[in-house]
Amino acid sequence: MHLTRFRFNAARVGARRLLSSPQILHAAVMSSFAEIPPAAGEGPRVLWRIDANSRAETYLYIVSPDKPDLTHLVEQAGWPQTGRWDTYDYTPLLARLAEGDRWSFRLTANPVHTARRTDDEPTKITAHVGVRHQTDWLLQRQQRAGFTILHKPPDRRHLPEGDEHELVIHNRRQLAFGKTGQRQRVTLMTVTYDGLLEITDPDAFRRTLTHGLGRAKAYGCGLMTLAAV
């Protein structure tokens, strides 16, 4: 497995075009591989995420079984004369993950649920729009995903309820973009979670890091990255 980071030159038209549509950026990411990546369900998949810390610091992160070649992104949306990308061997980190390890994490996800207005109406996938429901979406998946989000000490909680965890939700976005071959536009709610976690099941957690969490993985959701606490 490999972890790759690429910095966009947001002043370029090509960068703005790629960043404006998850569909276009997904195609650009997938064309970074000489061999066709495995389909979902057949092993670790290609995951990607955009981190926009500021207009001058917009990064693309990719986790993939094979090394990507981002020459086309450098030419279209980077610095062709001086820009590169960084790819690291992700396998040693994955191998040493152990129960009880604590990490800082970031995850951009598509928190949704199924709902219907009447009993005879078919269920429909609906986005969670409230912060509390978006928080609950992640908490409901943490055990199966091999981790638990740490609790705050009581003296650091600012609310009587809903503020128990070391978790911040930000960059809540409603995206709308066209999809190739379809007239109807795709709408997508994405949120970014920053927090602290403890590993409870290393094997399940490794799967989370390499297979993604939640839906809309093709559109920049599901990739969790780690940093030392």
PDB file of C-alpha atoms in Angstrom:
ATOM      1  CA  MET A   1       0.000   0.000   0.000  1.00  0.00           C
ATOM      2  CA  HIS A   2       1.093   3.561  -0.700  1.00  0.00           C
ATOM      3  CA  LEU A   3       0.185   6.997   0.632  1.00  0.00           C
ATOM      4  CA  THR A   4       0.623   9.904  -1.781  1.00  0.00           C
ATOM      5  CA  ARG A   5       0.355  13.663  -1.335  1.00  0.00           C
ATOM      6  CA  PHE A   6       0.098  16.204  -4.156  1.00  0.00           C
ATOM      7  CA  ARG A   7      -0.185  19.974  -3.797  1.00  0.00           C
ATOM      8  CA  PHE A   8      -2.418  21.906  -6.192  1.00  0.00           C
ATOM      9  CA  ASN A   9      -1.442  25.228  -7.686  1.00  0.00           C
ATOM     10  CA  ALA A  10      -4.835  26.834  -7.074  1.00  0.00           C
ATOM     11  CA  ALA A  11      -3.964  29.798  -9.307  1.00  0.00           C
ATOM     12  CA  ARG A  12      -4.111  27.597 -12.407  1.00  0.00           C
ATOM     13  CA  VAL A  13      -7.272  27.071 -14.443  1.00  0.00           C
ATOM     14  CA  GLY A  14      -6.625  23.322 -14.564  1.00  0.00           C
ATOM     15  CA  ALA A  15      -6.534  23.099 -10.792  1.00  0.00           C
ATOM     16  CA  ARG A  16      -9.783  25.010 -10.416  1.00  0.00           C
ATOM     17  CA  ARG A  17     -11.455  22.748 -12.987  1.00  0.00           C
ATOM     18  CA  LEU A  18     -10.356  19.584 -11.181  1.00  0.00           C
ATOM     19  CA  LEU A  19     -11.341  20.901  -7.769  1.00  0.00           C
ATOM     20  CA  SER A  20     -14.766  21.978  -8.992  1.00  0.00           C
ATOM     21  CA  SER A  21     -15.971  18.449  -9.755  1.00  0.00           C
ATOM     22  CA  PRO A  22     -15.375  15.220  -7.803  1.00  0.00           C
ATOM     23  CA  GLN A  23     -16.318  13.329 -10.982  1.00  0.00           C
ATOM     24  CA  ILE A  24     -13.523  14.946 -13.008  1.00  0.00           C
ATOM     25  CA  LEU A  25     -11.005  14.581 -10.182  1.00  0.00           C
ATOM     26  CA  HIS A  26     -11.928  10.922  -9.685  1.00  0.00           C
ATOM     27  CA  ALA A  27     -11.169  10.269 -13.367  1.00  0.00           C
ATOM     28  CA  ALA A  28      -7.828  12.073 -13.013  1.00  0.00           C
ATOM     29  CA  VAL A  29      -6.909  10.027  -9.939  1.00  0.00           C
ATOM     30  CA  MET A  30      -7.810   6.715 -11.551  1.00  0.00           C
ATOM     31  CA  SER A  31      -5.798   7.556 -14.685  1.00  0.00           C
ATOM     32  CA  SER A  32      -2.699   7.797 -12.458  1.00  0.00           C
ATOM     33  CA  PHE A  33      -2.321   4.006 -12.553  1.00  0.00           C
ATOM     34  CA  ALA A  34      -0.952   2.000 -15.461  1.00  0.00           C
ATOM     35  CA  GLU A  35      -2.897  -1.072 -14.353  1.00  0.00           C
ATOM     36  CA  ILE A  36      -6.639  -0.845 -13.738  1.00  0.00           C
ATOM     37  CA  PRO A  37      -7.134  -0.728  -9.935  1.00  0.00           C
ATOM     38  CA  PRO A  38      -9.223  -3.535  -8.403  1.00  0.00           C
ATOM     39  CA  ALA A  39     -12.961  -3.006  -8.201  1.00  0.00           C
ATOM     40  CA  ALA A  40     -14.662  -2.447  -4.888  1.00  0.00           C
ATOM     41  CA  GLY A  41     -15.000  -5.635  -2.843  1.00  0.00           C
ATOM     42  CA  GLU A  42     -11.928  -7.310  -4.332  1.00  0.00           C
ATOM     43  CA  GLY A  43      -9.364  -5.961  -1.866  1.00  0.00           C
ATOM     44  CA  PRO A  44      -7.841  -2.602  -0.965  1.00  0.00           C
ATOM     45  CA  ARG A  45      -9.101   0.128  -3.255  1.00  0.00           C
ATOM     46  CA  VAL A  46      -7.966   3.538  -4.396  1.00  0.00           C
ATOM     47  CA  LEU A  47      -9.109   6.185  -1.914  1.00  0.00           C
ATOM     48  CA  TRP A  48      -8.585   9.920  -2.199  1.00  0.00           C
ATOM     49  CA  ARG A  49      -9.377  13.124  -0.344  1.00  0.00           C
ATOM     50  CA  ILE A  50      -8.929  16.867  -0.758  1.00  0.00           C
ATOM     51  CA  ASP A  51      -7.600  18.876   2.201  1.00  0.00           C
ATOM     52  CA  ALA A  52      -7.971  22.615   1.639  1.00  0.00           C
ATOM     53  CA  ASN A  53      -6.163  24.264   4.537  1.00  0.00           C
ATOM     54  CA  SER A  54      -6.182  27.541   2.605  1.00  0.00           C
ATOM     55  CA  ARG A  55      -6.248  28.660  -1.020  1.00  0.00           C
ATOM     56  CA  ALA A  56      -2.455  28.396  -1.075  1.00  0.00           C
ATOM     57  CA  GLU A  57      -2.439  24.961   0.581  1.00  0.00           C
ATOM     58  CA  THR A  58      -4.764  22.555  -1.157  1.00  0.00           C
ATOM     59  CA  TYR A  59      -3.611  18.945  -1.118  1.00  0.00           C
ATOM     60  CA  LEU A  60      -4.734  15.721  -2.720  1.00  0.00           C
ATOM     61  CA  TYR A  61      -4.155  12.574  -0.630  1.00  0.00           C
ATOM     62  CA  ILE A  62      -4.319   9.120  -2.213  1.00  0.00           C
ATOM     63  CA  VAL A  63      -4.096   5.683  -0.593  1.00  0.00           C
ATOM     64  CA  SER A  64      -3.629   2.947  -3.190  1.00  0.00           C
ATOM     65  CA  PRO A  65      -2.293  -0.588  -3.656  1.00  0.00           C
ATOM     66  CA  ASP A  66       0.055   0.615  -6.437  1.00  0.00           C
ATOM     67  CA  LYS A  67       2.199   3.718  -6.845  1.00  0.00           C
ATOM     68  CA  PRO A  68       0.460   6.466  -8.816  1.00  0.00           C
ATOM     69  CA  ASP A  69       2.082   8.565 -11.526  1.00  0.00           C
ATOM     70  CA  LEU A  70       0.763  12.109 -11.135  1.00  0.00           C
ATOM     71  CA  THR A  71       2.706  13.658 -14.014  1.00  0.00           C
ATOM     72  CA  HIS A  72      -0.541  14.721 -15.677  1.00  0.00           C
ATOM     73  CA  LEU A  73      -1.703  16.484 -12.505  1.00  0.00           C
ATOM     74  CA  VAL A  74       1.596  18.317 -12.177  1.00  0.00           C
ATOM     75  CA  GLU A  75       1.271  19.492 -15.782  1.00  0.00           C
ATOM     76  CA  GLN A  76      -2.373  20.517 -15.507  1.00  0.00           C
ATOM     77  CA  ALA A  77      -2.686  21.726 -11.933  1.00  0.00           C
ATOM     78  CA  GLY A  78       0.732  21.933 -10.281  1.00  0.00           C
ATOM     79  CA  TRP A  79       4.126  23.491 -10.986  1.00  0.00           C
ATOM     80  CA  PRO A  80       5.478  21.774 -14.142  1.00  0.00           C
ATOM     81  CA  GLN A  81       9.040  23.026 -13.693  1.00  0.00           C
ATOM     82  CA  THR A  82       9.490  22.469  -9.974  1.00  0.00           C
ATOM     83  CA  GLY A  83       6.480  20.562  -8.666  1.00  0.00           C
ATOM     84  CA  ARG A  84       6.388  16.895  -7.771  1.00  0.00           C
ATOM     85  CA  TRP A  85       4.391  14.632  -5.497  1.00  0.00           C
ATOM     86  CA  ASP A  86       5.380  12.550  -2.487  1.00  0.00           C
ATOM     87  CA  THR A  87       4.619   8.825  -2.269  1.00  0.00           C
ATOM     88  CA  TYR A  88       5.388   6.821   0.861  1.00  0.00           C
ATOM     89  CA  ASP A  89       5.316   3.111   1.590  1.00  0.00           C
ATOM     90  CA  TYR A  90       2.217   2.758   3.767  1.00  0.00           C
ATOM     91  CA  THR A  91       2.734  -0.919   4.613  1.00  0.00           C
ATOM     92  CA  PRO A  92       5.144  -0.494   7.583  1.00  0.00           C
ATOM     93  CA  LEU A  93       2.699   1.815   9.368  1.00  0.00           C
ATOM     94  CA  LEU A  94      -0.223  -0.519   8.711  1.00  0.00           C
ATOM     95  CA  ALA A  95       1.779  -3.482   9.984  1.00  0.00           C
ATOM     96  CA  ARG A  96       2.688  -1.921  13.313  1.00  0.00           C
ATOM     97  CA  LEU A  97      -0.792  -0.750  14.282  1.00  0.00           C
ATOM     98  CA  ALA A  98      -1.714  -2.363  17.590  1.00  0.00           C
ATOM     99  CA  GLU A  99      -4.614  -2.476  20.004  1.00  0.00           C
ATOM    100  CA  GLY A 100      -4.486   0.439  22.403  1.00  0.00           C
ATOM    101  CA  ASP A 101      -2.551   2.746  20.044  1.00  0.00           C
ATOM    102  CA  ARG A 102      -3.844   6.293  20.044  1.00  0.00           C
ATOM    103  CA  TRP A 103      -3.816   8.497  16.968  1.00  0.00           C
ATOM    104  CA  SER A 104      -5.048  11.823  15.725  1.00  0.00           C
ATOM    105  CA  PHE A 105      -7.173  11.292  12.620  1.00  0.00           C
ATOM    106  CA  ARG A 106      -8.894  13.084   9.767  1.00  0.00           C
ATOM    107  CA  LEU A 107     -11.758  11.654   7.740  1.00  0.00           C
ATOM    108  CA  THR A 108     -13.913  13.202   5.047  1.00  0.00           C
ATOM    109  CA  ALA A 109     -17.114  11.221   4.730  1.00  0.00           C
ATOM    110  CA  ASN A 110     -20.627  11.182   3.312  1.00  0.00           C
ATOM    111  CA  PRO A 111     -22.871  10.610   6.369  1.00  0.00           C
ATOM    112  CA  VAL A 112     -26.225   9.315   5.149  1.00  0.00           C
ATOM    113  CA  HIS A 113     -29.108   7.164   6.322  1.00  0.00           C
ATOM    114  CA  THR A 114     -32.126   5.504   4.737  1.00  0.00           C
ATOM    115  CA  ALA A 115     -35.512   7.074   5.379  1.00  0.00           C
ATOM    116  CA  ARG A 116     -39.078   7.144   4.065  1.00  0.00           C
ATOM    117  CA  ARG A 117     -42.021   9.409   4.758  1.00  0.00           C
ATOM    118  CA  THR A 118     -44.729   6.710   4.754  1.00  0.00           C
ATOM    119  CA  ASP A 119     -44.801   2.959   5.371  1.00  0.00           C
ATOM    120  CA  ASP A 120     -45.648   2.157   1.759  1.00  0.00           C
ATOM    121  CA  GLU A 121     -42.971   4.419   0.303  1.00  0.00           C
ATOM    122  CA  PRO A 122     -39.599   2.902  -0.706  1.00  0.00           C
ATOM    123  CA  THR A 123     -36.623   3.885   1.423  1.00  0.00           C
ATOM    124  CA  LYS A 124     -34.408   6.656   0.141  1.00  0.00           C
ATOM    125  CA  ILE A 125     -30.780   7.466   0.930  1.00  0.00           C
ATOM    126  CA  THR A 126     -30.802  10.820   2.719  1.00  0.00           C
ATOM    127  CA  ALA A 127     -27.932  12.959   3.983  1.00  0.00           C
ATOM    128  CA  HIS A 128     -27.515  13.791   7.656  1.00  0.00           C
ATOM    129  CA  VAL A 129     -27.458  17.595   7.824  1.00  0.00           C
ATOM    130  CA  GLY A 130     -27.281  18.253  11.581  1.00  0.00           C
ATOM    131  CA  VAL A 131     -23.994  18.134  13.476  1.00  0.00           C
ATOM    132  CA  ARG A 132     -25.425  15.795  16.125  1.00  0.00           C
ATOM    133  CA  HIS A 133     -26.638  13.289  13.524  1.00  0.00           C
ATOM    134  CA  GLN A 134     -23.364  13.543  11.630  1.00  0.00           C
ATOM    135  CA  THR A 135     -21.507  12.812  14.880  1.00  0.00           C
ATOM    136  CA  ASP A 136     -23.760   9.851  15.636  1.00  0.00           C
ATOM    137  CA  TRP A 137     -23.149   8.472  12.133  1.00  0.00           C
ATOM    138  CA  LEU A 138     -19.438   8.104  12.895  1.00  0.00           C
ATOM    139  CA  LEU A 139     -19.946   6.862  16.453  1.00  0.00           C
ATOM    140  CA  GLN A 140     -22.261   4.118  15.197  1.00  0.00           C
ATOM    141  CA  ARG A 141     -19.515   2.803  12.898  1.00  0.00           C
ATOM    142  CA  GLN A 142     -16.488   3.010  15.143  1.00  0.00           C
ATOM    143  CA  GLN A 143     -16.716  -0.455  16.731  1.00  0.00           C
ATOM    144  CA  ARG A 144     -17.029  -2.304  13.434  1.00  0.00           C
ATOM    145  CA  ALA A 145     -14.285  -0.100  11.963  1.00  0.00           C
ATOM    146  CA  GLY A 146     -11.824  -1.147  14.689  1.00  0.00           C
ATOM    147  CA  PHE A 147     -11.507   2.019  16.769  1.00  0.00           C
ATOM    148  CA  THR A 148     -13.164   4.121  19.419  1.00  0.00           C
ATOM    149  CA  ILE A 149     -13.149   7.899  19.581  1.00  0.00           C
ATOM    150  CA  LEU A 150     -11.696   9.141  22.842  1.00  0.00           C
ATOM    151  CA  HIS A 151     -13.794  10.962  25.435  1.00  0.00           C
ATOM    152  CA  LYS A 152     -12.996  14.455  26.633  1.00  0.00           C
ATOM    153  CA  PRO A 153     -12.243  15.074  30.305  1.00  0.00           C
ATOM    154  CA  PRO A 154     -15.337  16.582  31.965  1.00  0.00           C
ATOM    155  CA  ASP A 155     -13.623  19.934  32.537  1.00  0.00           C
ATOM    156  CA  ARG A 156     -13.121  20.386  28.750  1.00  0.00           C
ATOM    157  CA  ARG A 157     -16.748  19.854  27.770  1.00  0.00           C
ATOM    158  CA  HIS A 158     -18.569  23.017  26.771  1.00  0.00           C
ATOM    159  CA  LEU A 159     -22.066  21.532  26.471  1.00  0.00           C
ATOM    160  CA  PRO A 160     -24.094  19.361  28.855  1.00  0.00           C
ATOM    161  CA  GLU A 161     -24.510  16.754  26.085  1.00  0.00           C
ATOM    162  CA  GLY A 162     -23.211  16.234  22.576  1.00  0.00           C
ATOM    163  CA  ASP A 163     -19.671  17.327  23.424  1.00  0.00           C
ATOM    164  CA  GLU A 164     -18.346  14.169  25.082  1.00  0.00           C
ATOM    165  CA  HIS A 165     -15.877  13.106  22.395  1.00  0.00           C
ATOM    166  CA  GLU A 166     -12.536  14.329  21.074  1.00  0.00           C
ATOM    167  CA  LEU A 167     -14.127  15.159  17.745  1.00  0.00           C
ATOM    168  CA  VAL A 168     -14.575  18.270  15.621  1.00  0.00           C
ATOM    169  CA  ILE A 169     -16.748  18.476  12.501  1.00  0.00           C
ATOM    170  CA  HIS A 170     -15.915  21.111   9.909  1.00  0.00           C
ATOM    171  CA  ASN A 171     -15.925  21.837   6.178  1.00  0.00           C
ATOM    172  CA  ARG A 172     -19.543  20.746   5.784  1.00  0.00           C
ATOM    173  CA  ARG A 173     -20.288  21.009   2.061  1.00  0.00           C
ATOM    174  CA  GLN A 174     -23.214  20.358  -0.259  1.00  0.00           C
ATOM    175  CA  LEU A 175     -21.729  19.432  -3.644  1.00  0.00           C
ATOM    176  CA  ALA A 176     -23.559  19.309  -6.969  1.00  0.00           C
ATOM    177  CA  PHE A 177     -21.843  18.156 -10.159  1.00  0.00           C
ATOM    178  CA  GLY A 178     -22.512  16.424 -13.437  1.00  0.00           C
ATOM    179  CA  LYS A 179     -21.817  12.748 -14.048  1.00  0.00           C
ATOM    180  CA  THR A 180     -20.600  11.441 -17.388  1.00  0.00           C
ATOM    181  CA  GLY A 181     -23.433  10.049 -19.475  1.00  0.00           C
ATOM    182  CA  GLN A 182     -26.192  11.293 -17.179  1.00  0.00           C
ATOM    183  CA  ARG A 183     -28.317  14.421 -17.530  1.00  0.00           C
ATOM    184  CA  GLN A 184     -29.277  14.565 -13.871  1.00  0.00           C
ATOM    185  CA  ARG A 185     -26.739  16.195 -11.543  1.00  0.00           C
ATOM    186  CA  VAL A 186     -25.297  14.371  -8.532  1.00  0.00           C
ATOM    187  CA  THR A 187     -25.764  16.035  -5.128  1.00  0.00           C
ATOM    188  CA  LEU A 188     -23.556  15.026  -2.233  1.00  0.00           C
ATOM    189  CA  MET A 189     -23.144  16.129   1.385  1.00  0.00           C
ATOM    190  CA  THR A 190     -19.592  15.803   2.728  1.00  0.00           C
ATOM    191  CA  VAL A 191     -18.144  16.622   6.141  1.00  0.00           C
ATOM    192  CA  THR A 192     -14.654  16.406   7.588  1.00  0.00           C
ATOM    193  CA  TYR A 193     -14.010  14.877  11.005  1.00  0.00           C
ATOM    194  CA  ASP A 194     -10.896  15.649  13.043  1.00  0.00           C
ATOM    195  CA  GLY A 195     -10.380  13.827  16.315  1.00  0.00           C
ATOM    196  CA  LEU A 196      -8.516  11.411  18.544  1.00  0.00           C
ATOM    197  CA  LEU A 197      -9.052   7.659  18.480  1.00  0.00           C
ATOM    198  CA  GLU A 198      -7.841   4.455  20.087  1.00  0.00           C
ATOM    199  CA  ILE A 199      -7.462   1.236  18.098  1.00  0.00           C
ATOM    200  CA  THR A 200      -9.611  -1.609  19.408  1.00  0.00           C
ATOM    201  CA  ASP A 201      -9.288  -4.139  16.560  1.00  0.00           C
ATOM    202  CA  PRO A 202      -6.095  -3.741  14.465  1.00  0.00           C
ATOM    203  CA  ASP A 203      -7.252  -5.977  11.607  1.00  0.00           C
ATOM    204  CA  ALA A 204     -10.588  -4.177  11.268  1.00  0.00           C
ATOM    205  CA  PHE A 205      -8.833  -0.826  11.526  1.00  0.00           C
ATOM    206  CA  ARG A 206      -6.365  -1.732   8.776  1.00  0.00           C
ATOM    207  CA  ARG A 207      -9.332  -2.591   6.579  1.00  0.00           C
ATOM    208  CA  THR A 208     -10.880   0.801   7.356  1.00  0.00           C
ATOM    209  CA  LEU A 209      -7.690   2.576   6.297  1.00  0.00           C
ATOM    210  CA  THR A 210      -7.346   0.622   3.044  1.00  0.00           C
ATOM    211  CA  HIS A 211     -11.005   0.083   2.041  1.00  0.00           C
ATOM    212  CA  GLY A 212     -12.524   3.345   3.277  1.00  0.00           C
ATOM    213  CA  LEU A 213     -15.460   4.203   5.521  1.00  0.00           C
ATOM    214  CA  GLY A 214     -18.950   4.980   4.317  1.00  0.00           C
ATOM    215  CA  ARG A 215     -20.303   5.784   0.867  1.00  0.00           C
ATOM    216  CA  ALA A 216     -19.196   7.991  -2.059  1.00  0.00           C
ATOM    217  CA  LYS A 217     -15.598   6.757  -2.035  1.00  0.00           C
ATOM    218  CA  ALA A 218     -15.283   7.536  -5.731  1.00  0.00           C
ATOM    219  CA  TYR A 219     -15.992  11.172  -4.932  1.00  0.00           C
ATOM    220  CA  GLY A 220     -13.345  11.832  -2.314  1.00  0.00           C
ATOM    221  CA  CYS A 221     -15.014  10.330   0.757  1.00  0.00           C
ATOM    222  CA  GLY A 222     -13.991   7.505   3.080  1.00  0.00           C
ATOM    223  CA  LEU A 223     -10.231   8.083   3.376  1.00  0.00           C
ATOM    224  CA  MET A 224      -9.003   8.265   6.974  1.00  0.00           C
ATOM    225  CA  THR A 225      -5.444   9.442   7.621  1.00  0.00           C
ATOM    226  CA  LEU A 226      -3.476   9.351  10.859  1.00  0.00           C
ATOM    227  CA  ALA A 227      -1.000  11.577  12.653  1.00  0.00           C
ATOM    228  CA  ALA A 228       0.837  11.174  15.939  1.00  0.00           C
ATOM    229  CA  VAL A 229      -1.100  12.491  18.926  1.00  0.00           C
TER     230      VAL A 229
END
